[in-house]
PDB file of C-alpha atoms in Angstrom:
ATOM      1  CA  UNK A 574     -14.902  18.155   5.377  1.00 83.00           C
ATOM      2  CA  UNK A 575     -11.941  17.163   3.288  1.00 88.00           C
ATOM      3  CA  UNK A 576     -11.784  13.576   2.065  1.00 92.00           C
ATOM      4  CA  UNK A 577     -10.046  11.245  -0.352  1.00 95.00           C
ATOM      5  CA  UNK A 578     -11.675   8.401  -2.271  1.00 95.00           C
ATOM      6  CA  UNK A 579      -9.675   5.766  -4.061  1.00 94.00           C
ATOM      7  CA  UNK A 580     -10.618   2.597  -5.860  1.00 89.00           C
ATOM      8  CA  UNK A 581     -10.931  -0.569  -3.880  1.00 86.00           C
ATOM      9  CA  UNK A 582      -8.525  -3.380  -4.513  1.00 86.00           C
ATOM     10  CA  UNK A 583      -6.983  -5.648  -4.915  1.00 94.00           C
ATOM     11  CA  UNK A 584      -5.764  -4.753  -8.358  1.00 96.00           C
ATOM     12  CA  UNK A 585      -4.215  -7.815  -9.955  1.00 97.00           C
ATOM     13  CA  UNK A 586      -2.009  -7.418 -13.009  1.00 97.00           C
ATOM     14  CA  UNK A 587       0.530  -9.338 -14.994  1.00 97.00           C
ATOM     15  CA  UNK A 588       4.051  -8.009 -15.236  1.00 97.00           C
ATOM     16  CA  UNK A 589       4.458  -5.233 -17.845  1.00 97.00           C
ATOM     17  CA  UNK A 590       0.747  -4.373 -17.791  1.00 97.00           C
ATOM     18  CA  UNK A 591      -0.485  -0.778 -17.574  1.00 98.00           C
ATOM     19  CA  UNK A 592      -1.594   0.415 -14.161  1.00 97.00           C
ATOM     20  CA  UNK A 593      -4.191   2.990 -13.160  1.00 97.00           C
ATOM     21  CA  UNK A 594      -5.355   3.533  -9.605  1.00 97.00           C
ATOM     22  CA  UNK A 595      -8.077   6.156  -9.384  1.00 97.00           C
ATOM     23  CA  UNK A 596      -8.127   8.816  -6.694  1.00 97.00           C
ATOM     24  CA  UNK A 597     -10.538  11.713  -6.270  1.00 97.00           C
ATOM     25  CA  UNK A 598     -10.681  14.255  -3.511  1.00 96.00           C
ATOM     26  CA  UNK A 599     -12.967  16.751  -1.821  1.00 95.00           C
ATOM     27  CA  UNK A 600     -11.333  19.783  -0.306  1.00 91.00           C
ATOM     28  CA  UNK A 601     -11.764  23.453   0.354  1.00 85.00           C
ATOM     29  CA  UNK A 602      -9.097  25.568  -1.230  1.00 83.00           C
ATOM     30  CA  UNK A 603      -6.168  24.062  -3.075  1.00 86.00           C
ATOM     31  CA  UNK A 604      -4.629  21.118  -1.248  1.00 92.00           C
ATOM     32  CA  UNK A 605      -1.365  19.360  -1.955  1.00 92.00           C
ATOM     33  CA  UNK A 606      -1.812  15.802  -3.210  1.00 95.00           C
ATOM     34  CA  UNK A 607       0.304  12.748  -2.508  1.00 95.00           C
ATOM     35  CA  UNK A 608       0.698   9.091  -3.309  1.00 97.00           C
ATOM     36  CA  UNK A 609       2.287   6.907  -0.643  1.00 96.00           C
ATOM     37  CA  UNK A 610       3.354   3.283  -1.043  1.00 95.00           C
ATOM     38  CA  UNK A 611       3.612   0.636   1.651  1.00 90.00           C
ATOM     39  CA  UNK A 612       5.650  -2.438   0.851  1.00 90.00           C
ATOM     40  CA  UNK A 613       5.049  -5.563   2.968  1.00 84.00           C
ATOM     41  CA  UNK A 614       6.406  -5.154   6.484  1.00 79.00           C
ATOM     42  CA  UNK A 615       7.516  -1.568   5.933  1.00 83.00           C
ATOM     43  CA  UNK A 616       6.218   1.920   6.717  1.00 83.00           C
ATOM     44  CA  UNK A 617       4.514   4.213   4.243  1.00 88.00           C
ATOM     45  CA  UNK A 618       6.908   5.945   1.851  1.00 91.00           C
ATOM     46  CA  UNK A 619       6.199   9.036  -0.182  1.00 92.00           C
ATOM     47  CA  UNK A 620       6.015   7.996  -3.845  1.00 96.00           C
ATOM     48  CA  UNK A 621       5.190  11.319  -5.489  1.00 96.00           C
ATOM     49  CA  UNK A 622       3.387  14.570  -4.888  1.00 94.00           C
ATOM     50  CA  UNK A 623       1.910  17.612  -6.603  1.00 95.00           C
ATOM     51  CA  UNK A 624       1.288  20.942  -4.952  1.00 91.00           C
ATOM     52  CA  UNK A 625      -0.798  22.850  -7.501  1.00 91.00           C
ATOM     53  CA  UNK A 626      -3.202  22.319 -10.374  1.00 93.00           C
ATOM     54  CA  UNK A 627      -1.761  20.731 -13.523  1.00 95.00           C
ATOM     55  CA  UNK A 628       1.419  19.705 -11.726  1.00 96.00           C
ATOM     56  CA  UNK A 629       2.609  16.204 -12.564  1.00 97.00           C
ATOM     57  CA  UNK A 630       4.371  14.193  -9.884  1.00 97.00           C
ATOM     58  CA  UNK A 631       6.587  11.333 -11.008  1.00 97.00           C
ATOM     59  CA  UNK A 632       8.913   8.785  -9.461  1.00 97.00           C
ATOM     60  CA  UNK A 633      10.087   5.235 -10.264  1.00 95.00           C
ATOM     61  CA  UNK A 634       8.015   5.221 -13.466  1.00 97.00           C
ATOM     62  CA  UNK A 635       4.820   6.235 -11.657  1.00 98.00           C
ATOM     63  CA  UNK A 636       3.009   9.432 -12.578  1.00 98.00           C
ATOM     64  CA  UNK A 637       0.002  11.385 -11.347  1.00 98.00           C
ATOM     65  CA  UNK A 638      -1.390  14.720 -12.542  1.00 98.00           C
ATOM     66  CA  UNK A 639      -3.221  17.167 -10.288  1.00 97.00           C
ATOM     67  CA  UNK A 640      -6.539  17.760 -12.079  1.00 96.00           C
ATOM     68  CA  UNK A 641      -8.486  20.537 -10.425  1.00 94.00           C
ATOM     69  CA  UNK A 642     -11.411  20.386 -12.843  1.00 94.00           C
ATOM     70  CA  UNK A 643     -12.104  16.738 -12.044  1.00 96.00           C
ATOM     71  CA  UNK A 644     -10.651  16.838  -8.496  1.00 96.00           C
ATOM     72  CA  UNK A 645      -8.566  13.805  -9.327  1.00 97.00           C
ATOM     73  CA  UNK A 646      -5.010  12.559  -8.885  1.00 98.00           C
ATOM     74  CA  UNK A 647      -4.954   9.172 -10.606  1.00 98.00           C
ATOM     75  CA  UNK A 648      -1.792   7.073 -10.321  1.00 98.00           C
ATOM     76  CA  UNK A 649      -0.427   5.498 -13.509  1.00 98.00           C
ATOM     77  CA  UNK A 650       2.504   3.370 -14.566  1.00 98.00           C
ATOM     78  CA  UNK A 651       3.126   2.140 -18.064  1.00 97.00           C
ATOM     79  CA  UNK A 652       4.685  -1.217 -17.230  1.00 96.00           C
ATOM     80  CA  UNK A 653       4.427  -2.678 -13.739  1.00 97.00           C
ATOM     81  CA  UNK A 654       6.907  -5.065 -12.182  1.00 97.00           C
ATOM     82  CA  UNK A 655       6.484  -7.757  -9.555  1.00 97.00           C
ATOM     83  CA  UNK A 656       8.433  -5.512  -7.186  1.00 96.00           C
ATOM     84  CA  UNK A 657       5.648  -2.895  -7.437  1.00 97.00           C
ATOM     85  CA  UNK A 658       3.334  -5.162  -5.447  1.00 96.00           C
ATOM     86  CA  UNK A 659       2.329  -3.073  -2.435  1.00 95.00           C
ATOM     87  CA  UNK A 660      -0.495  -1.001  -0.981  1.00 94.00           C
ATOM     88  CA  UNK A 661      -0.865   2.474  -2.472  1.00 96.00           C
ATOM     89  CA  UNK A 662      -2.445   5.353  -0.547  1.00 96.00           C
ATOM     90  CA  UNK A 663      -3.685   8.610  -2.007  1.00 97.00           C
ATOM     91  CA  UNK A 664      -3.628  11.567   0.398  1.00 95.00           C
ATOM     92  CA  UNK A 665      -4.096  15.304   0.631  1.00 94.00           C
ATOM     93  CA  UNK A 666      -2.988  18.054   2.923  1.00 90.00           C
ATOM     94  CA  UNK A 667      -4.396  21.527   3.162  1.00 79.00           C
ATOM     95  CA  UNK A 668      -2.126  24.444   2.522  1.00 73.00           C
ATOM     96  CA  UNK A 669       0.090  25.424   5.417  1.00 69.00           C
ATOM     97  CA  UNK A 670      -0.664  22.346   7.494  1.00 73.00           C
ATOM     98  CA  UNK A 671       1.216  19.116   8.112  1.00 75.00           C
ATOM     99  CA  UNK A 672      -1.964  17.090   8.458  1.00 84.00           C
ATOM    100  CA  UNK A 673      -2.566  14.336   5.935  1.00 90.00           C
ATOM    101  CA  UNK A 674      -5.967  12.899   5.003  1.00 91.00           C
ATOM    102  CA  UNK A 675      -5.684   9.431   3.481  1.00 93.00           C
ATOM    103  CA  UNK A 676      -7.757   7.287   1.191  1.00 93.00           C
ATOM    104  CA  UNK A 677      -8.417   3.681   2.151  1.00 91.00           C
ATOM    105  CA  UNK A 678      -5.485   2.281   0.202  1.00 93.00           C
ATOM    106  CA  UNK A 679      -5.406   0.023  -2.848  1.00 95.00           C
ATOM    107  CA  UNK A 680      -3.505  -3.238  -2.843  1.00 95.00           C
ATOM    108  CA  UNK A 681      -1.638  -3.977  -6.069  1.00 96.00           C
ATOM    109  CA  UNK A 682      -0.572  -7.533  -6.853  1.00 97.00           C
ATOM    110  CA  UNK A 683       1.669  -8.087  -9.858  1.00 97.00           C
ATOM    111  CA  UNK A 684       2.308 -11.614 -11.069  1.00 96.00           C
ATOM    112  CA  UNK A 685       5.134 -12.722 -13.364  1.00 95.00           C
TER     113      UNK A 685
ATOM    114  CA  UNK B 896      16.714   8.467   3.941  1.00 70.00           C
ATOM    115  CA  UNK B 897      15.053   9.265   7.238  1.00 83.00           C
ATOM    116  CA  UNK B 898      14.032   6.176   9.212  1.00 90.00           C
ATOM    117  CA  UNK B 899      11.308   5.832  11.816  1.00 93.00           C
ATOM    118  CA  UNK B 900      10.927   2.744  13.965  1.00 94.00           C
ATOM    119  CA  UNK B 901       8.106   1.520  16.173  1.00 96.00           C
ATOM    120  CA  UNK B 902       8.163  -0.891  19.059  1.00 97.00           C
ATOM    121  CA  UNK B 903       6.611  -3.316  19.526  1.00 97.00           C
ATOM    122  CA  UNK B 904       5.456  -4.348  16.077  1.00 95.00           C
ATOM    123  CA  UNK B 905       2.744  -6.532  17.571  1.00 96.00           C
ATOM    124  CA  UNK B 906       1.237  -6.694  21.057  1.00 97.00           C
ATOM    125  CA  UNK B 907      -1.579  -8.566  22.748  1.00 97.00           C
ATOM    126  CA  UNK B 908      -2.937  -7.323  26.058  1.00 95.00           C
ATOM    127  CA  UNK B 909      -5.828  -8.129  28.319  1.00 96.00           C
ATOM    128  CA  UNK B 910      -8.844  -5.877  28.640  1.00 97.00           C
ATOM    129  CA  UNK B 911      -8.339  -3.246  31.335  1.00 97.00           C
ATOM    130  CA  UNK B 912      -4.576  -3.101  31.089  1.00 97.00           C
ATOM    131  CA  UNK B 913      -2.451  -0.347  29.535  1.00 97.00           C
ATOM    132  CA  UNK B 914       0.019  -0.698  26.727  1.00 97.00           C
ATOM    133  CA  UNK B 915       2.755   1.655  25.536  1.00 97.00           C
ATOM    134  CA  UNK B 916       3.919   1.997  21.937  1.00 97.00           C
ATOM    135  CA  UNK B 917       7.187   3.734  21.103  1.00 97.00           C
ATOM    136  CA  UNK B 918       8.018   5.703  17.985  1.00 96.00           C
ATOM    137  CA  UNK B 919      11.622   6.681  17.308  1.00 95.00           C
ATOM    138  CA  UNK B 920      13.287   8.732  14.612  1.00 93.00           C
ATOM    139  CA  UNK B 921      16.593   6.934  14.102  1.00 93.00           C
ATOM    140  CA  UNK B 922      18.679   9.351  12.059  1.00 89.00           C
ATOM    141  CA  UNK B 923      17.046  12.750  12.408  1.00 90.00           C
ATOM    142  CA  UNK B 924      15.532  14.984  15.038  1.00 90.00           C
ATOM    143  CA  UNK B 925      11.763  15.013  14.744  1.00 89.00           C
ATOM    144  CA  UNK B 926      10.200  18.285  15.779  1.00 88.00           C
ATOM    145  CA  UNK B 927       6.728  16.918  15.075  1.00 91.00           C
ATOM    146  CA  UNK B 928       5.328  13.422  15.407  1.00 93.00           C
ATOM    147  CA  UNK B 929       1.928  12.170  14.343  1.00 94.00           C
ATOM    148  CA  UNK B 930      -0.074   9.189  15.530  1.00 96.00           C
ATOM    149  CA  UNK B 931      -2.547   7.434  13.243  1.00 96.00           C
ATOM    150  CA  UNK B 932      -4.971   4.595  13.669  1.00 95.00           C
ATOM    151  CA  UNK B 933      -5.964   2.258  10.867  1.00 88.00           C
ATOM    152  CA  UNK B 934      -8.877  -0.158  10.869  1.00 81.00           C
ATOM    153  CA  UNK B 935      -8.984  -3.036   8.376  1.00 77.00           C
ATOM    154  CA  UNK B 936      -9.732  -1.809   4.862  1.00 72.00           C
ATOM    155  CA  UNK B 937     -10.060   1.770   6.077  1.00 75.00           C
ATOM    156  CA  UNK B 938      -8.047   4.927   5.908  1.00 81.00           C
ATOM    157  CA  UNK B 939      -5.352   5.996   8.280  1.00 88.00           C
ATOM    158  CA  UNK B 940      -7.072   8.333  10.719  1.00 91.00           C
ATOM    159  CA  UNK B 941      -4.986  11.012  12.389  1.00 92.00           C
ATOM    160  CA  UNK B 942      -5.322  10.764  16.150  1.00 95.00           C
ATOM    161  CA  UNK B 943      -2.998  13.479  17.365  1.00 95.00           C
ATOM    162  CA  UNK B 944      -0.062  15.700  16.548  1.00 93.00           C
ATOM    163  CA  UNK B 945       2.742  16.232  19.025  1.00 91.00           C
ATOM    164  CA  UNK B 946       5.579  18.707  19.089  1.00 87.00           C
ATOM    165  CA  UNK B 947       8.644  18.045  21.182  1.00 82.00           C
ATOM    166  CA  UNK B 948       8.290  19.412  24.679  1.00 80.00           C
ATOM    167  CA  UNK B 949       4.652  20.437  24.421  1.00 83.00           C
ATOM    168  CA  UNK B 950       1.264  18.832  24.855  1.00 87.00           C
ATOM    169  CA  UNK B 951      -0.202  16.860  21.992  1.00 92.00           C
ATOM    170  CA  UNK B 952      -3.041  18.243  19.906  1.00 93.00           C
ATOM    171  CA  UNK B 953      -5.795  15.669  19.569  1.00 95.00           C
ATOM    172  CA  UNK B 954      -8.204  15.351  16.680  1.00 93.00           C
ATOM    173  CA  UNK B 955     -11.908  15.661  17.320  1.00 93.00           C
ATOM    174  CA  UNK B 956     -13.370  12.505  18.798  1.00 93.00           C
ATOM    175  CA  UNK B 957     -10.079  11.141  20.153  1.00 95.00           C
ATOM    176  CA  UNK B 958     -10.085  10.704  23.936  1.00 94.00           C
ATOM    177  CA  UNK B 959      -6.947  12.352  25.269  1.00 93.00           C
ATOM    178  CA  UNK B 960      -7.230  10.594  28.623  1.00 94.00           C
ATOM    179  CA  UNK B 961      -7.372   7.229  26.942  1.00 96.00           C
ATOM    180  CA  UNK B 962      -4.631   7.763  24.383  1.00 97.00           C
ATOM    181  CA  UNK B 963      -1.765   9.425  26.232  1.00 96.00           C
ATOM    182  CA  UNK B 964       0.927  10.862  24.016  1.00 94.00           C
ATOM    183  CA  UNK B 965       4.333  11.979  25.222  1.00 91.00           C
ATOM    184  CA  UNK B 966       6.990  13.581  23.037  1.00 89.00           C
ATOM    185  CA  UNK B 967       9.731  14.133  25.560  1.00 82.00           C
ATOM    186  CA  UNK B 968      12.677  14.220  23.179  1.00 89.00           C
ATOM    187  CA  UNK B 969      13.400  14.985  19.539  1.00 90.00           C
ATOM    188  CA  UNK B 970      13.752  11.286  18.740  1.00 93.00           C
ATOM    189  CA  UNK B 971      11.053   9.614  20.816  1.00 94.00           C
ATOM    190  CA  UNK B 972       7.293   9.795  21.136  1.00 94.00           C
ATOM    191  CA  UNK B 973       5.131   7.313  23.006  1.00 95.00           C
ATOM    192  CA  UNK B 974       1.458   6.429  22.763  1.00 97.00           C
ATOM    193  CA  UNK B 975      -0.078   4.767  25.809  1.00 97.00           C
ATOM    194  CA  UNK B 976      -3.466   3.147  25.427  1.00 97.00           C
ATOM    195  CA  UNK B 977      -4.915   3.179  28.930  1.00 97.00           C
ATOM    196  CA  UNK B 978      -7.496   0.701  30.204  1.00 96.00           C
ATOM    197  CA  UNK B 979      -7.591  -0.963  26.826  1.00 96.00           C
ATOM    198  CA  UNK B 980     -10.743  -2.625  25.562  1.00 96.00           C
ATOM    199  CA  UNK B 981     -11.331  -4.905  22.558  1.00 95.00           C
ATOM    200  CA  UNK B 982     -12.614  -1.979  20.503  1.00 94.00           C
ATOM    201  CA  UNK B 983      -9.154  -0.411  20.820  1.00 95.00           C
ATOM    202  CA  UNK B 984      -7.720  -3.274  18.789  1.00 95.00           C
ATOM    203  CA  UNK B 985      -6.247  -1.687  15.702  1.00 94.00           C
ATOM    204  CA  UNK B 986      -3.113  -0.879  13.744  1.00 93.00           C
ATOM    205  CA  UNK B 987      -1.327   2.186  15.139  1.00 96.00           C
ATOM    206  CA  UNK B 988       1.123   4.045  12.931  1.00 96.00           C
ATOM    207  CA  UNK B 989       3.390   6.952  13.783  1.00 96.00           C
ATOM    208  CA  UNK B 990       5.149   9.394  11.532  1.00 94.00           C
ATOM    209  CA  UNK B 991       7.751  12.066  12.106  1.00 93.00           C
ATOM    210  CA  UNK B 992       8.780  15.239  10.393  1.00 89.00           C
ATOM    211  CA  UNK B 993      11.344  17.964  10.822  1.00 84.00           C
ATOM    212  CA  UNK B 994      11.490  21.549   9.684  1.00 76.00           C
ATOM    213  CA  UNK B 995      14.054  20.809   6.987  1.00 71.00           C
ATOM    214  CA  UNK B 996      12.540  17.572   5.685  1.00 68.00           C
ATOM    215  CA  UNK B 997       9.251  18.800   4.151  1.00 71.00           C
ATOM    216  CA  UNK B 998       7.510  15.457   4.458  1.00 81.00           C
ATOM    217  CA  UNK B 999       6.397  12.914   7.020  1.00 88.00           C
ATOM    218  CA  UNK B1000       8.351   9.671   7.484  1.00 91.00           C
ATOM    219  CA  UNK B1001       6.301   6.740   8.649  1.00 92.00           C
ATOM    220  CA  UNK B1002       7.025   3.906  11.032  1.00 93.00           C
ATOM    221  CA  UNK B1003       6.049   0.331  10.123  1.00 91.00           C
ATOM    222  CA  UNK B1004       3.111   0.286  12.525  1.00 93.00           C
ATOM    223  CA  UNK B1005       2.088  -1.602  15.665  1.00 96.00           C
ATOM    224  CA  UNK B1006      -0.752  -4.079  15.703  1.00 95.00           C
ATOM    225  CA  UNK B1007      -2.615  -4.027  19.018  1.00 96.00           C
ATOM    226  CA  UNK B1008      -4.987  -6.838  19.947  1.00 96.00           C
ATOM    227  CA  UNK B1009      -6.982  -6.519  23.174  1.00 96.00           C
ATOM    228  CA  UNK B1010      -8.535  -9.726  24.449  1.00 96.00           C
TER     229      UNK B1010
END
Protein backbone atom coordinates (compact mmCIF):
# COMPACT_ATOMS: atom_id res chain seq x y z
CA UNK A 1 0.00 0.00 0.00
CA UNK A 2 0.87 3.65 -0.13
CA UNK A 3 3.21 4.99 2.54
CA UNK A 4 5.39 7.93 3.50
CA UNK A 5 8.75 7.74 5.25
CA UNK A 6 10.42 10.75 6.75
CA UNK A 7 13.53 11.21 8.82
CA UNK A 8 13.28 10.87 12.54
CA UNK A 9 13.90 13.88 14.71
CA UNK A 10 14.48 15.90 16.52
CA UNK A 11 16.45 18.06 14.15
CA UNK A 12 18.31 20.69 16.14
CA UNK A 13 19.74 23.71 14.36
CA UNK A 14 21.06 27.14 15.13
CA UNK A 15 19.27 30.15 13.72
CA UNK A 16 20.15 30.88 10.07
CA UNK A 17 21.32 27.31 9.43
CA UNK A 18 20.24 25.36 6.35
CA UNK A 19 17.44 22.87 6.82
CA UNK A 20 16.69 19.61 5.04
CA UNK A 21 14.05 17.15 6.17
CA UNK A 22 13.97 14.05 3.99
CA UNK A 23 10.74 12.47 2.81
CA UNK A 24 10.26 9.52 0.47
CA UNK A 25 7.06 7.86 -0.58
CA UNK A 26 5.65 4.65 -1.99
CA UNK A 27 2.53 4.96 -4.09
CA UNK A 28 0.73 3.56 -7.07
CA UNK A 29 0.09 6.11 -9.74
CA UNK A 30 0.97 9.76 -9.30
CA UNK A 31 -0.01 11.11 -5.90
CA UNK A 32 -0.10 14.70 -4.73
CA UNK A 33 2.51 15.49 -2.09
CA UNK A 34 2.25 17.80 0.89
CA UNK A 35 4.18 19.21 3.80
CA UNK A 36 2.19 20.15 6.89
CA UNK A 37 3.50 22.02 9.93
CA UNK A 38 2.22 21.83 13.49
CA UNK A 39 3.23 24.62 15.83
CA UNK A 40 2.97 23.96 19.58
CA UNK A 41 -0.64 23.84 20.74
CA UNK A 42 -2.06 24.29 17.25
CA UNK A 43 -3.53 22.10 14.51
CA UNK A 44 -1.69 20.97 11.41
CA UNK A 45 -1.40 23.65 8.72
CA UNK A 46 -0.65 23.09 5.07
CA UNK A 47 2.83 24.46 4.39
CA UNK A 48 3.22 23.61 0.70
CA UNK A 49 2.20 21.08 -1.89
CA UNK A 50 3.03 19.72 -5.33
CA UNK A 51 0.63 17.86 -7.56
CA UNK A 52 2.84 16.49 -10.34
CA UNK A 53 6.41 15.45 -11.07
CA UNK A 54 9.01 18.23 -11.08
CA UNK A 55 6.62 20.69 -9.46
CA UNK A 56 8.18 22.80 -6.73
CA UNK A 57 6.04 23.86 -3.80
CA UNK A 58 7.16 26.88 -1.80
CA UNK A 59 5.92 28.96 1.10
CA UNK A 60 7.49 31.06 3.89
CA UNK A 61 10.98 30.34 2.54
CA UNK A 62 10.43 26.57 2.53
CA UNK A 63 10.68 24.59 -0.69
CA UNK A 64 10.16 21.00 -1.80
CA UNK A 65 10.41 19.47 -5.28
CA UNK A 66 8.37 16.48 -6.41
CA UNK A 67 10.98 13.99 -7.64
CA UNK A 68 9.35 11.04 -9.34
CA UNK A 69 12.61 9.29 -10.19
CA UNK A 70 13.68 9.14 -6.54
CA UNK A 71 10.12 9.15 -5.10
CA UNK A 72 11.12 11.98 -2.82
CA UNK A 73 9.77 15.31 -1.61
CA UNK A 74 12.49 16.70 0.66
CA UNK A 75 11.76 19.91 2.57
CA UNK A 76 14.42 22.63 2.53
CA UNK A 77 14.90 26.12 3.88
CA UNK A 78 18.00 28.20 3.41
CA UNK A 79 17.98 30.02 6.74
CA UNK A 80 15.80 28.83 9.60
CA UNK A 81 14.42 31.02 12.36
CA UNK A 82 13.50 30.25 15.95
CA UNK A 83 9.87 30.70 14.93
CA UNK A 84 10.21 27.71 12.56
CA UNK A 85 10.43 25.36 15.54
CA UNK A 86 7.56 22.92 15.04
CA UNK A 87 6.73 19.40 13.91
CA UNK A 88 6.74 18.87 10.15
CA UNK A 89 4.69 16.14 8.47
CA UNK A 90 5.13 14.86 4.94
CA UNK A 91 1.97 13.42 3.36
CA UNK A 92 0.51 12.13 0.13
CA UNK A 93 -2.91 11.73 -1.35
CA UNK A 94 -3.88 9.64 -4.31
CA UNK A 95 -5.45 11.32 -7.28
CA UNK A 96 -9.13 12.09 -6.94
CA UNK A 97 -9.31 11.30 -3.24
CA UNK A 98 -9.34 13.45 -0.13
CA UNK A 99 -7.50 10.86 1.94
CA UNK A 100 -4.10 11.81 3.30
CA UNK A 101 -1.35 9.35 4.28
CA UNK A 102 1.14 10.89 6.70
CA UNK A 103 4.72 10.28 7.66
CA UNK A 104 5.62 10.09 11.34
CA UNK A 105 6.55 13.75 11.64
CA UNK A 106 9.90 15.40 12.31
CA UNK A 107 10.39 17.80 15.18
CA UNK A 108 12.54 20.82 14.35
CA UNK A 109 14.14 22.82 17.16
CA UNK A 110 15.89 26.05 16.25
CA UNK A 111 18.00 27.81 18.85
CA UNK A 112 19.14 31.44 18.74
CA UNK B 1 -8.19 31.27 7.10
CA UNK B 2 -10.52 28.40 7.90
CA UNK B 3 -10.50 27.41 11.57
CA UNK B 4 -11.36 24.06 13.12
CA UNK B 5 -11.76 23.59 16.85
CA UNK B 6 -11.91 20.48 19.01
CA UNK B 7 -13.36 20.00 22.45
CA UNK B 8 -12.14 18.92 24.87
CA UNK B 9 -8.42 19.34 24.30
CA UNK B 10 -7.66 16.79 27.00
CA UNK B 11 -9.83 14.19 28.73
CA UNK B 12 -9.31 11.42 31.25
CA UNK B 13 -11.95 8.73 31.64
CA UNK B 14 -12.28 5.45 33.45
CA UNK B 15 -12.17 2.12 31.67
CA UNK B 16 -15.62 1.06 30.49
CA UNK B 17 -17.04 4.53 30.14
CA UNK B 18 -17.74 6.45 26.92
CA UNK B 19 -16.33 9.78 25.92
CA UNK B 20 -17.41 12.21 23.20
CA UNK B 21 -15.08 14.49 21.26
CA UNK B 22 -16.44 17.40 19.24
CA UNK B 23 -15.00 18.87 16.07
CA UNK B 24 -16.33 22.19 14.78
CA UNK B 25 -15.62 24.25 11.70
CA UNK B 26 -15.87 27.81 12.99
CA UNK B 27 -16.02 29.94 9.85
CA UNK B 28 -16.95 27.62 7.01
CA UNK B 29 -19.36 24.82 6.22
CA UNK B 30 -17.56 21.50 6.18
CA UNK B 31 -19.04 19.02 3.75
CA UNK B 32 -16.48 16.41 4.77
CA UNK B 33 -14.80 15.75 8.09
CA UNK B 34 -12.02 13.30 8.84
CA UNK B 35 -10.99 11.68 12.10
CA UNK B 36 -7.39 10.63 12.73
CA UNK B 37 -5.62 8.86 15.53
CA UNK B 38 -1.99 9.46 16.41
CA UNK B 39 0.17 7.32 18.66
CA UNK B 40 3.39 8.73 20.14
CA UNK B 41 6.10 9.06 17.50
CA UNK B 42 3.84 7.57 14.84
CA UNK B 43 1.90 8.80 11.88
CA UNK B 44 -1.59 10.17 11.90
CA UNK B 45 -3.79 7.24 10.94
CA UNK B 46 -7.08 7.97 9.22
CA UNK B 47 -9.92 6.36 11.12
CA UNK B 48 -12.96 7.46 9.15
CA UNK B 49 -14.38 9.96 6.72
CA UNK B 50 -17.79 11.50 7.25
CA UNK B 51 -19.99 13.54 4.98
CA UNK B 52 -22.73 15.70 6.41
CA UNK B 53 -25.98 13.83 6.75
CA UNK B 54 -24.66 10.41 5.83
CA UNK B 55 -22.97 7.51 7.56
CA UNK B 56 -19.24 7.62 8.10
CA UNK B 57 -16.89 5.51 6.02
CA UNK B 58 -14.46 3.66 8.25
CA UNK B 59 -10.96 2.59 7.33
CA UNK B 60 -10.06 -1.07 7.44
CA UNK B 61 -9.43 -2.28 10.97
CA UNK B 62 -11.37 0.51 12.70
CA UNK B 63 -14.30 -0.77 14.77
CA UNK B 64 -17.35 1.25 13.79
CA UNK B 65 -19.29 0.15 16.86
CA UNK B 66 -16.53 1.33 19.13
CA UNK B 67 -15.79 4.64 17.44
CA UNK B 68 -19.15 6.22 16.68
CA UNK B 69 -19.02 9.17 14.33
CA UNK B 70 -21.86 11.59 13.77
CA UNK B 71 -21.81 14.46 11.28
CA UNK B 72 -25.23 15.93 11.83
CA UNK B 73 -24.54 19.45 10.60
CA UNK B 74 -22.16 21.26 8.28
CA UNK B 75 -20.20 22.64 11.23
CA UNK B 76 -20.12 19.79 13.73
CA UNK B 77 -18.89 16.22 13.82
CA UNK B 78 -18.55 14.10 16.94
CA UNK B 79 -16.47 11.03 17.73
CA UNK B 80 -17.68 8.88 20.62
CA UNK B 81 -15.32 6.28 22.00
CA UNK B 82 -17.60 3.69 23.57
CA UNK B 83 -16.59 1.41 26.43
CA UNK B 84 -13.13 2.89 26.42
CA UNK B 85 -10.13 0.83 27.45
CA UNK B 86 -6.53 1.86 28.17
CA UNK B 87 -5.46 0.82 24.68
CA UNK B 88 -7.77 3.52 23.31
CA UNK B 89 -5.58 6.16 24.93
CA UNK B 90 -4.29 8.28 22.10
CA UNK B 91 -4.30 11.67 20.41
CA UNK B 92 -7.39 12.15 18.23
CA UNK B 93 -7.33 14.78 15.51
CA UNK B 94 -10.12 15.92 13.22
CA UNK B 95 -9.96 17.83 9.98
CA UNK B 96 -12.57 19.42 7.77
CA UNK B 97 -12.84 20.31 4.13
CA UNK B 98 -15.32 21.92 1.81
CA UNK B 99 -15.86 21.71 -1.91
CA UNK B 100 -14.43 25.17 -2.52
CA UNK B 101 -11.46 24.94 -0.16
CA UNK B 102 -9.31 22.25 -1.84
CA UNK B 103 -7.53 21.26 1.34
CA UNK B 104 -8.16 19.85 4.79
CA UNK B 105 -8.09 22.14 7.84
CA UNK B 106 -7.04 20.47 11.05
CA UNK B 107 -8.18 20.86 14.62
CA UNK B 108 -5.63 21.05 17.45
CA UNK B 109 -6.35 17.52 18.64
CA UNK B 110 -7.76 15.85 21.76
CA UNK B 111 -5.64 13.78 24.08
CA UNK B 112 -7.60 10.87 25.56
CA UNK B 113 -6.27 8.97 28.56
CA UNK B 114 -8.21 5.92 29.76
CA UNK B 115 -7.35 4.72 33.25
